[in-house]
mmCIF file with all atom_site columns, C-alpha atoms in Angstrom:
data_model
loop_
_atom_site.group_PDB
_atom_site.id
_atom_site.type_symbol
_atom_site.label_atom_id
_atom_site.label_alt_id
_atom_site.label_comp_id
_atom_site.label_asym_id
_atom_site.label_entity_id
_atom_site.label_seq_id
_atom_site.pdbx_PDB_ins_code
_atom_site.Cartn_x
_atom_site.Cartn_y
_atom_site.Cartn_z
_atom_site.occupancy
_atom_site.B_iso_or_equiv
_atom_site.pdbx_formal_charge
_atom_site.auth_seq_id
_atom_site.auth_comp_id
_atom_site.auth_asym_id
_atom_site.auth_atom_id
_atom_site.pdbx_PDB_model_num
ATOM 1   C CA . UNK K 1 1   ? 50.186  -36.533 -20.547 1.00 70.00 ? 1   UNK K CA 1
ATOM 2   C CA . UNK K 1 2   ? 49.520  -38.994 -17.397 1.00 72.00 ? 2   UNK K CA 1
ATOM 3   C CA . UNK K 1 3   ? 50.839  -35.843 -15.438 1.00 78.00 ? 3   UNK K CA 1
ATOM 4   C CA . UNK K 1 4   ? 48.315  -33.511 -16.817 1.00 79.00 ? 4   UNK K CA 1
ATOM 5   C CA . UNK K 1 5   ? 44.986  -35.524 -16.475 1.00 73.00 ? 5   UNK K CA 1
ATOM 6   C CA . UNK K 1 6   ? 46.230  -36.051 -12.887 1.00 72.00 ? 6   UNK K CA 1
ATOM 7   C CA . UNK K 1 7   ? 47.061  -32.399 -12.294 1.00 73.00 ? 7   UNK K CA 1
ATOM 8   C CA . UNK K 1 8   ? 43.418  -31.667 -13.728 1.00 75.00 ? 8   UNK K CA 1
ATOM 9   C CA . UNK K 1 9   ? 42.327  -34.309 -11.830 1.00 69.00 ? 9   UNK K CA 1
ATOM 10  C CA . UNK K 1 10  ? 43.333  -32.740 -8.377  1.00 74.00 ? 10  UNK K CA 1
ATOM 11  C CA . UNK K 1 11  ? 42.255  -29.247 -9.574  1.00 73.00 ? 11  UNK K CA 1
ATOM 12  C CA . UNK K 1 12  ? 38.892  -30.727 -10.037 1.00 72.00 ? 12  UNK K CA 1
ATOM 13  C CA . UNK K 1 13  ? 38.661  -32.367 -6.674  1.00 66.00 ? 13  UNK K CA 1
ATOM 14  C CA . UNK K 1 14  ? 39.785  -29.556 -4.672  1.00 68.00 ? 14  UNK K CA 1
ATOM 15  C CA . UNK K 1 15  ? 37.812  -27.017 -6.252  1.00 61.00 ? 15  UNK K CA 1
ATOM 16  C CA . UNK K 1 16  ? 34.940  -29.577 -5.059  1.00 59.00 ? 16  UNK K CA 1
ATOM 17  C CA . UNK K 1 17  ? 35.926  -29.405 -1.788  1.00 54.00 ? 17  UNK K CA 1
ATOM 18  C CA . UNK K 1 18  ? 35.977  -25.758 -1.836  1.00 55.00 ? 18  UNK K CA 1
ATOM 19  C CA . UNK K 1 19  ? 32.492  -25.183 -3.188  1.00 55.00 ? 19  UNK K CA 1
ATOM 20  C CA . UNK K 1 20  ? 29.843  -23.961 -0.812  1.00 65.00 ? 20  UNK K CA 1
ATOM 21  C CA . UNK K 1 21  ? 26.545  -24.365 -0.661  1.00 70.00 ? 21  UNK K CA 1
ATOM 22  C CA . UNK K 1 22  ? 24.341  -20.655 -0.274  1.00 72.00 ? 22  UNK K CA 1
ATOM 23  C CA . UNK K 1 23  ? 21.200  -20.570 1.010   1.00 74.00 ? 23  UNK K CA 1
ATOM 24  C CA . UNK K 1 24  ? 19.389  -17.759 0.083   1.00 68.00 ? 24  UNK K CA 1
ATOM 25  C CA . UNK K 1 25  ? 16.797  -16.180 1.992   1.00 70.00 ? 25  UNK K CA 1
ATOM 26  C CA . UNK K 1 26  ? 12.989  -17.732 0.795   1.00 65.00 ? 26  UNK K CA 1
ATOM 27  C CA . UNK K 1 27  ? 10.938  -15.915 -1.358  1.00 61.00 ? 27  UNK K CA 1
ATOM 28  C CA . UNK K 1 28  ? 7.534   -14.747 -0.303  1.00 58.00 ? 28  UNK K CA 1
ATOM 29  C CA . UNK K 1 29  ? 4.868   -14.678 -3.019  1.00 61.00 ? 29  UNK K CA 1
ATOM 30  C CA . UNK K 1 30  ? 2.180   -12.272 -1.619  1.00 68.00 ? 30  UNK K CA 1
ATOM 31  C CA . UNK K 1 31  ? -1.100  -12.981 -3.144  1.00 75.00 ? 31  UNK K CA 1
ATOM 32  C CA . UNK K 1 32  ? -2.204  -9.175  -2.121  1.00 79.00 ? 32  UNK K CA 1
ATOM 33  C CA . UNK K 1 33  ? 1.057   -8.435  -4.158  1.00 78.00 ? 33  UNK K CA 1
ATOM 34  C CA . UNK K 1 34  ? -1.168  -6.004  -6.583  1.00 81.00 ? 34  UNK K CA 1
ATOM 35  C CA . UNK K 1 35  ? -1.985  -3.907  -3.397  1.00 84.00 ? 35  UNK K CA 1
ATOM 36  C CA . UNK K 1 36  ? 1.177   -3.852  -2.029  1.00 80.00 ? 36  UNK K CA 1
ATOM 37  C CA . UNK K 1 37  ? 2.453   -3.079  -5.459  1.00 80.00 ? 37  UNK K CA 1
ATOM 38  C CA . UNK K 1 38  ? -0.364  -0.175  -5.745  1.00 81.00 ? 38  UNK K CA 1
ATOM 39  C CA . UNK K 1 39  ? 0.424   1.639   -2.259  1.00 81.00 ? 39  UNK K CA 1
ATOM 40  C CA . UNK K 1 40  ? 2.806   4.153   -2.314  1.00 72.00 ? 40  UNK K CA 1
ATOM 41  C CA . UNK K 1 41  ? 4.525   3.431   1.138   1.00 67.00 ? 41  UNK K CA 1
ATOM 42  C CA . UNK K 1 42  ? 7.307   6.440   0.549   1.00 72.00 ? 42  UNK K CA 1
ATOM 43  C CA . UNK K 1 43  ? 4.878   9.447   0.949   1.00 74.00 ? 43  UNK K CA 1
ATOM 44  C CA . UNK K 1 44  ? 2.626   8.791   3.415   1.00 81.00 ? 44  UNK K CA 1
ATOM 45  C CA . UNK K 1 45  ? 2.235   9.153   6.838   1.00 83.00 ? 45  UNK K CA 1
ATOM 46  C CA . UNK K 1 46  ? 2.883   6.885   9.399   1.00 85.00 ? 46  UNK K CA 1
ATOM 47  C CA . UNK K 1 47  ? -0.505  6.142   10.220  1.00 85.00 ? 47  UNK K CA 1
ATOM 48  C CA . UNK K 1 48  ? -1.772  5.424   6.652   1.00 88.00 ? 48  UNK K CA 1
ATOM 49  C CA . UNK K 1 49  ? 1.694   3.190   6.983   1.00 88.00 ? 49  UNK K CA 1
ATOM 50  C CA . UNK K 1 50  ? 0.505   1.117   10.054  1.00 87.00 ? 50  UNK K CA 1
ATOM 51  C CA . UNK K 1 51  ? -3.276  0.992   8.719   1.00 89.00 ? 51  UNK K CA 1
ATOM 52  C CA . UNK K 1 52  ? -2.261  -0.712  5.084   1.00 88.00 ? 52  UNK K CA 1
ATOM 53  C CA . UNK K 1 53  ? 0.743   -2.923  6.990   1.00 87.00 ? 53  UNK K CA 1
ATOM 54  C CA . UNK K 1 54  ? -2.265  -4.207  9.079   1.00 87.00 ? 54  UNK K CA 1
ATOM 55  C CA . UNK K 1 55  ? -4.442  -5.187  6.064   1.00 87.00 ? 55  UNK K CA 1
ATOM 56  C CA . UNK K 1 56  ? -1.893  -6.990  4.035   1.00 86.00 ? 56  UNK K CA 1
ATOM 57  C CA . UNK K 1 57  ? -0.963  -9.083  7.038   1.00 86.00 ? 57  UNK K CA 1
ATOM 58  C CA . UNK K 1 58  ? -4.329  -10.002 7.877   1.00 86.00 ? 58  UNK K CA 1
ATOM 59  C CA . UNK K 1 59  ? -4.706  -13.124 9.002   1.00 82.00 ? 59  UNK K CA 1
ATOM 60  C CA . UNK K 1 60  ? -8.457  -14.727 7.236   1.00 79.00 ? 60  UNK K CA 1
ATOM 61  C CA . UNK K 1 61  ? -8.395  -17.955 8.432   1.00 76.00 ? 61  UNK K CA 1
ATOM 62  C CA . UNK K 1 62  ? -10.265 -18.221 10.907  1.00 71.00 ? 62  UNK K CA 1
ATOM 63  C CA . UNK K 1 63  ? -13.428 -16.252 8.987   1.00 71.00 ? 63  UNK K CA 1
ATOM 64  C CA . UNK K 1 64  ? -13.111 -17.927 5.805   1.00 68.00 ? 64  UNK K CA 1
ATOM 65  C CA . UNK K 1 65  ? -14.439 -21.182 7.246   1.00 71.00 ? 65  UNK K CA 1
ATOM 66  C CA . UNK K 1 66  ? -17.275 -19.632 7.984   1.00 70.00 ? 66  UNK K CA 1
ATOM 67  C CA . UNK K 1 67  ? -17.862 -19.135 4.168   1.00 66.00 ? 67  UNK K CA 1
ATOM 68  C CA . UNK K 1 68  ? -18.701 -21.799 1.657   1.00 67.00 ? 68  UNK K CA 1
ATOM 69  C CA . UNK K 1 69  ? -18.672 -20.594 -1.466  1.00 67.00 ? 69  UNK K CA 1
ATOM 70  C CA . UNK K 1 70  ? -15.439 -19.698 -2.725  1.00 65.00 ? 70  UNK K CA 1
ATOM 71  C CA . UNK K 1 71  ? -16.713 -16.356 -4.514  1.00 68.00 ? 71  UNK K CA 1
ATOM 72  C CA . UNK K 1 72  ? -18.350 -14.725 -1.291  1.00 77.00 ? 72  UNK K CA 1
ATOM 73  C CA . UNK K 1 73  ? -16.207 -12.193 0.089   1.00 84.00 ? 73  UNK K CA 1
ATOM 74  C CA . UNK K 1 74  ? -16.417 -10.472 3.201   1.00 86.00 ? 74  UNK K CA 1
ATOM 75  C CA . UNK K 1 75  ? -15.674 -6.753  5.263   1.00 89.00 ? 75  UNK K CA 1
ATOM 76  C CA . UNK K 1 76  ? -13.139 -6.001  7.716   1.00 90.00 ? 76  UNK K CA 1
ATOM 77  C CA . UNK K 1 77  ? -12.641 -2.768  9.087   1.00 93.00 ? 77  UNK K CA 1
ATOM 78  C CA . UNK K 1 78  ? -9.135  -1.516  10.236  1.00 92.00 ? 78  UNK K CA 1
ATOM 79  C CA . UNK K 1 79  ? -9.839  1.247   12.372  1.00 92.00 ? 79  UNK K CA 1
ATOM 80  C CA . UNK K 1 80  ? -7.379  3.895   14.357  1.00 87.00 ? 80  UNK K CA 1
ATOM 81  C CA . UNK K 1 81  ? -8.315  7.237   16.008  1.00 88.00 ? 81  UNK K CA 1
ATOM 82  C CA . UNK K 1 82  ? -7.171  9.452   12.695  1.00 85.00 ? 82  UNK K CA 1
ATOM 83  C CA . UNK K 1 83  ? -7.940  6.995   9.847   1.00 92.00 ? 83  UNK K CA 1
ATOM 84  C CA . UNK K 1 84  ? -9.719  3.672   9.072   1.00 95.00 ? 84  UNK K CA 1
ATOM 85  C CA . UNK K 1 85  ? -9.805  0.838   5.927   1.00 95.00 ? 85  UNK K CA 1
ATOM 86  C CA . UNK K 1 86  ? -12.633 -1.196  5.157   1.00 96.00 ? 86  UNK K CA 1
ATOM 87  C CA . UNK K 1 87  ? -11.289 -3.849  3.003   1.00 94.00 ? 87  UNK K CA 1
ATOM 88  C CA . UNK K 1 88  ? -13.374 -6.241  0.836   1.00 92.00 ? 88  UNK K CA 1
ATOM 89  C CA . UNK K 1 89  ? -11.173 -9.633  1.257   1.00 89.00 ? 89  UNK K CA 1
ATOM 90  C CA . UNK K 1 90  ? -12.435 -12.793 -0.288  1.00 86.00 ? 90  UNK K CA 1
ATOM 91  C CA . UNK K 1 91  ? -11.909 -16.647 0.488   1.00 82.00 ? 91  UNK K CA 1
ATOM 92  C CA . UNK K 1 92  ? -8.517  -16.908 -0.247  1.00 83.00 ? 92  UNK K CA 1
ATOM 93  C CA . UNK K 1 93  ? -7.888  -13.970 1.754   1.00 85.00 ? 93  UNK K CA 1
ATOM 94  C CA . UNK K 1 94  ? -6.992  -11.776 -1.485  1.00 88.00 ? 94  UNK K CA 1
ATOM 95  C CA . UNK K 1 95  ? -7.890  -8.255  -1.164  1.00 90.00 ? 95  UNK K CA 1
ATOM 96  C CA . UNK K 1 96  ? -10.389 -7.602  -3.878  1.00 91.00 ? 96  UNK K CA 1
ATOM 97  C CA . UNK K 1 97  ? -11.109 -3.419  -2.824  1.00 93.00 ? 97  UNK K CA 1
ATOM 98  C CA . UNK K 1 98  ? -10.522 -1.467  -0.019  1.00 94.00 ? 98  UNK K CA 1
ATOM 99  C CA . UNK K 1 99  ? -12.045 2.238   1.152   1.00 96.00 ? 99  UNK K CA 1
ATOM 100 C CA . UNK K 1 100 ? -9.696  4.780   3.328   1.00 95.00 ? 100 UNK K CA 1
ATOM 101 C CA . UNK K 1 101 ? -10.729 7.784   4.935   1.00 96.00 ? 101 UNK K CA 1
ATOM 102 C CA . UNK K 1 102 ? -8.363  9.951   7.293   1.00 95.00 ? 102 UNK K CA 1
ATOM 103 C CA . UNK K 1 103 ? -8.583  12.711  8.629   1.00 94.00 ? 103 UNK K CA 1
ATOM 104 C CA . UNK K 1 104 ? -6.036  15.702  8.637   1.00 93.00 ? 104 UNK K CA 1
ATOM 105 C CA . UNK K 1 105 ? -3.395  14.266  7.779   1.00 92.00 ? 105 UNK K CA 1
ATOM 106 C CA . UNK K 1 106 ? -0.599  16.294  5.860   1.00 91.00 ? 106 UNK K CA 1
ATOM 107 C CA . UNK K 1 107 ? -1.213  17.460  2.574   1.00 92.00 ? 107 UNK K CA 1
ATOM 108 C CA . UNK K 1 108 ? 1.056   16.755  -0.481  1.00 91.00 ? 108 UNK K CA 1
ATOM 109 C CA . UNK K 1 109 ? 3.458   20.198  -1.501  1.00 92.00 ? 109 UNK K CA 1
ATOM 110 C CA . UNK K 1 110 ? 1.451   19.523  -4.820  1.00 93.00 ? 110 UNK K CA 1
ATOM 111 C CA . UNK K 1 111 ? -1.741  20.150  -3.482  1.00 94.00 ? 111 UNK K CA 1
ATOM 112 C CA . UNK K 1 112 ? -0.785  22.487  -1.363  1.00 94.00 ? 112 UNK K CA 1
ATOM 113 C CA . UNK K 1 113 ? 0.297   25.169  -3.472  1.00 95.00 ? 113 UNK K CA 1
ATOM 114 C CA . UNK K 1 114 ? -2.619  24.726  -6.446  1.00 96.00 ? 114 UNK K CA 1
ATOM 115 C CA . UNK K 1 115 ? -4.856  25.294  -3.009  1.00 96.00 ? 115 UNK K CA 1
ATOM 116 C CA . UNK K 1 116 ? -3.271  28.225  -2.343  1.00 95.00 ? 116 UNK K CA 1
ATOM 117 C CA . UNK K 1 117 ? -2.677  29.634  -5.810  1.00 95.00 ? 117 UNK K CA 1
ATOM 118 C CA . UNK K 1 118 ? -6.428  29.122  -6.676  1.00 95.00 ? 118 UNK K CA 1
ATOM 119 C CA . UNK K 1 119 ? -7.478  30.672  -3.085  1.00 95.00 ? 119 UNK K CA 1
ATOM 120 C CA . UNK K 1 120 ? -5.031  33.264  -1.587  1.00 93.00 ? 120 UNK K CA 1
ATOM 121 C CA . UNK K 1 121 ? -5.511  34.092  1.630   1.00 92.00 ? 121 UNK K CA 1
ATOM 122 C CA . UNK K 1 122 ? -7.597  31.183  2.522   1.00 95.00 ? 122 UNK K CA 1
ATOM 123 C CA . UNK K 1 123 ? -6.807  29.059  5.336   1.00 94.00 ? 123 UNK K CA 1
ATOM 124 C CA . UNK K 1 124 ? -6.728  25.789  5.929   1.00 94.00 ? 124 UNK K CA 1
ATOM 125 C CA . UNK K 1 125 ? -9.178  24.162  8.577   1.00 96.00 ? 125 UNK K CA 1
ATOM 126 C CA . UNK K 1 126 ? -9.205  20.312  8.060   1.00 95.00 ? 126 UNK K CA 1
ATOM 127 C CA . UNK K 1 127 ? -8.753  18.201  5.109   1.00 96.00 ? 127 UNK K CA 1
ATOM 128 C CA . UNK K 1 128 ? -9.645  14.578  4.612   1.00 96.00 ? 128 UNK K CA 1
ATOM 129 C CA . UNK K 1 129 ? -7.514  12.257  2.596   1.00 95.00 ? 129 UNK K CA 1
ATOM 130 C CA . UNK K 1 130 ? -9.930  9.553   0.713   1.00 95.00 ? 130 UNK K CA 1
ATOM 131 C CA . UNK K 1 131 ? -8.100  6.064   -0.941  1.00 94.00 ? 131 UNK K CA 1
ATOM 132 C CA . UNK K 1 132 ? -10.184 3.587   -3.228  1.00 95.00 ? 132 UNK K CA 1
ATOM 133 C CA . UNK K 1 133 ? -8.065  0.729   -4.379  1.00 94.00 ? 133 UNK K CA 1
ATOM 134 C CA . UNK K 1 134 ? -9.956  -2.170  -6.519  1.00 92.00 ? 134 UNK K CA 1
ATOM 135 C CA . UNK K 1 135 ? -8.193  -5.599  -7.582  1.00 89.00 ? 135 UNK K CA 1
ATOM 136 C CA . UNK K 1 136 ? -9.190  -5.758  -11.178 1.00 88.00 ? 136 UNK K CA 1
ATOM 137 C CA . UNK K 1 137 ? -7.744  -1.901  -11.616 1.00 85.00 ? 137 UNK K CA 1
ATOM 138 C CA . UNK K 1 138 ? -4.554  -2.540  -9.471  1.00 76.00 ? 138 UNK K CA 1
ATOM 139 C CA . UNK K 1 139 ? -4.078  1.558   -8.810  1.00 80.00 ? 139 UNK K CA 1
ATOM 140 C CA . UNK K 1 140 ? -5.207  3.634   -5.868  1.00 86.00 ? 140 UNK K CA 1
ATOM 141 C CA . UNK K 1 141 ? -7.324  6.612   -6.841  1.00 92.00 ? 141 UNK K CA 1
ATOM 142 C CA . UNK K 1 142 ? -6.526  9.241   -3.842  1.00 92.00 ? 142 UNK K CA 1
ATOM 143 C CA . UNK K 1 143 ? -8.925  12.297  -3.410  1.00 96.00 ? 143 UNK K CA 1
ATOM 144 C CA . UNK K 1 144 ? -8.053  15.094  -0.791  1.00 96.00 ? 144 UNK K CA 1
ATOM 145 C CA . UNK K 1 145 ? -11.579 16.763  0.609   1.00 97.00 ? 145 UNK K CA 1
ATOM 146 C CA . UNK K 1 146 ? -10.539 20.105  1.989   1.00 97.00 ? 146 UNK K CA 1
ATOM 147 C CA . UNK K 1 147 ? -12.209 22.374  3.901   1.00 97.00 ? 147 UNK K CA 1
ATOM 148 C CA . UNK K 1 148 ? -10.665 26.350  4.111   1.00 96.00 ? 148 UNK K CA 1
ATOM 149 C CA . UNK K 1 149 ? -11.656 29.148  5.395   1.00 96.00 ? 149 UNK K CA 1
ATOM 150 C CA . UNK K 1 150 ? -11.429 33.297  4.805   1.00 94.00 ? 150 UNK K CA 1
ATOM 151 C CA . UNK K 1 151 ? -12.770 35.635  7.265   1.00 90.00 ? 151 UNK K CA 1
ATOM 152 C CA . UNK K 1 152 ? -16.093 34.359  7.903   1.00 91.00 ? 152 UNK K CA 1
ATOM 153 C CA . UNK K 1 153 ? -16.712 32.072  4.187   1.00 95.00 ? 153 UNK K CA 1
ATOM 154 C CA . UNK K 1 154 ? -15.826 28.233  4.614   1.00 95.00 ? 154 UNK K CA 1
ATOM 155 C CA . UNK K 1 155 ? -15.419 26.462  1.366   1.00 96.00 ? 155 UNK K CA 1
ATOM 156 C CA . UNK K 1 156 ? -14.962 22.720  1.056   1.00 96.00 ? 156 UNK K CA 1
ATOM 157 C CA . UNK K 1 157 ? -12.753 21.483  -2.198  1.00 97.00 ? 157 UNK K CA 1
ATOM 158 C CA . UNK K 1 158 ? -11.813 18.735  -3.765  1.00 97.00 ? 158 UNK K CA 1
ATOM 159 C CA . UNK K 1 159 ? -8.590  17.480  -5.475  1.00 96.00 ? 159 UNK K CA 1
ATOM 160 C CA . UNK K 1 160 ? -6.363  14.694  -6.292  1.00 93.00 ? 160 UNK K CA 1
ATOM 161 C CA . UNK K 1 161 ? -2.878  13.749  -5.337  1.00 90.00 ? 161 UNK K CA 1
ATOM 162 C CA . UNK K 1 162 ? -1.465  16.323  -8.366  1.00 91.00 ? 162 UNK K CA 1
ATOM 163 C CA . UNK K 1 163 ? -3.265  19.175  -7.103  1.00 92.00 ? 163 UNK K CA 1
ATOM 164 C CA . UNK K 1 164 ? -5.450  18.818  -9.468  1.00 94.00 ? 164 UNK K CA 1
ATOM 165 C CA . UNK K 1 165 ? -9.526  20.077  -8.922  1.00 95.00 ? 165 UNK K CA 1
ATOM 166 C CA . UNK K 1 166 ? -12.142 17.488  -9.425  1.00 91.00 ? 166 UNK K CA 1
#
C-alpha cells in the first residue's frame, strides 16, 4: 500500500514538473467590432480594403478632447484618388455611420449580368459603387450607380449588390 501512495506520489510530482505554462496570444475587443463585423473584406477591391482598414484604426484621441459632451460626435473624411469615407465617429471613438463613394471600381458578376440581360448591347461607361453603414442597423446597404451607353443614348441605373434594380 506504502508502495502505491509513493508511486502516485512521484507520478504526481513529475507530471508537475512537466506542465507548461501557454501563453496565448491577447485578445483584442474592437469596439468598432459591428463595422468590422458588417464589411465584407473578401469581395472588394483593394482600395475599398485600404479605405475601411484606415477607419477602423483611427486613432480619436487627440480630437475627442476637444469635445465635452460625451454624445457629440464628429466627421472625418478618409479620402484616396478613386474612393473616399466620411465616417461619423463619436467620443469614444466608436463608429456610429459612415458614407462611401468610389468610383469605377469593378462590378460584382451579379450585377453584371442582370445589367446586361436587362440592356443588351449597352456598354458600360463608369459606375459608382455607394456604401451606407449605420451603428444601430449593423449592415452595409451597397448601391451600384451605373452609367451605360448605346450608340449615342446614355442611361444611368441603379442597383444593389444582387443585381437587383432599385
Amino acid at each position: 500500500m506504502k508502495r502505491i501512495l509513493l508511486a502516485s506520489l512521484i507520478t504526481i510530482l513529475s507530471l508537475q514538473v512537466n506542465a507548461q505554462t501557454i501563453e496565448l496570444p491577447d485578445t483584442v475587443i474592437s469596439l468598432n467590432s459591428s463595422y468590422l463585423n458588417a464589411i465584407d473584406s473578401e469581395n472588394v477591391p483593394q482600395r475599398v480594403k485600404k479605405l475601411e482598414e484606415a477607419v477602423i484604426n483611427y486613432n480619436n484621441n487627440a480630437i475627442s478632447e476637444l469635445y465635452d459632451n460625451k454624445k457629440d460626435t464628429y466627421i472625418v473624411s478618409f479620402n484616396l484618388p478613386e474612393g473616399k469615407i466620411i465616417a461619423a465617429i463619436n467620443k469614444k471613438g466608436k463608429i456610429i455611420r459612415t458614407l462611401e463613394k468610389y468610383n469605377n471600381v469593378r462590378l460584382p458578376l451579379e450585377v453584371m449580368q442582370a445589367i446586361s440581360n436587362r440592356f443588351p448591347n449597352w456598354g458600360i461607361i463608369e459606375d459608382i459603387y455607394l456604401i451606407k453603414y449605420h451603428c444601430n442597423t449593423n449592415n452595409l446597404k451597397k448601391e451600384y450607380k451605373v452609367k451605360i451607353k448605346n450608340e449615342d443614348q446614355i442611361l444611368t441605373i441603379k442597383t444593389n449588390e444582387k443585381g437587383d434594380f432599385i
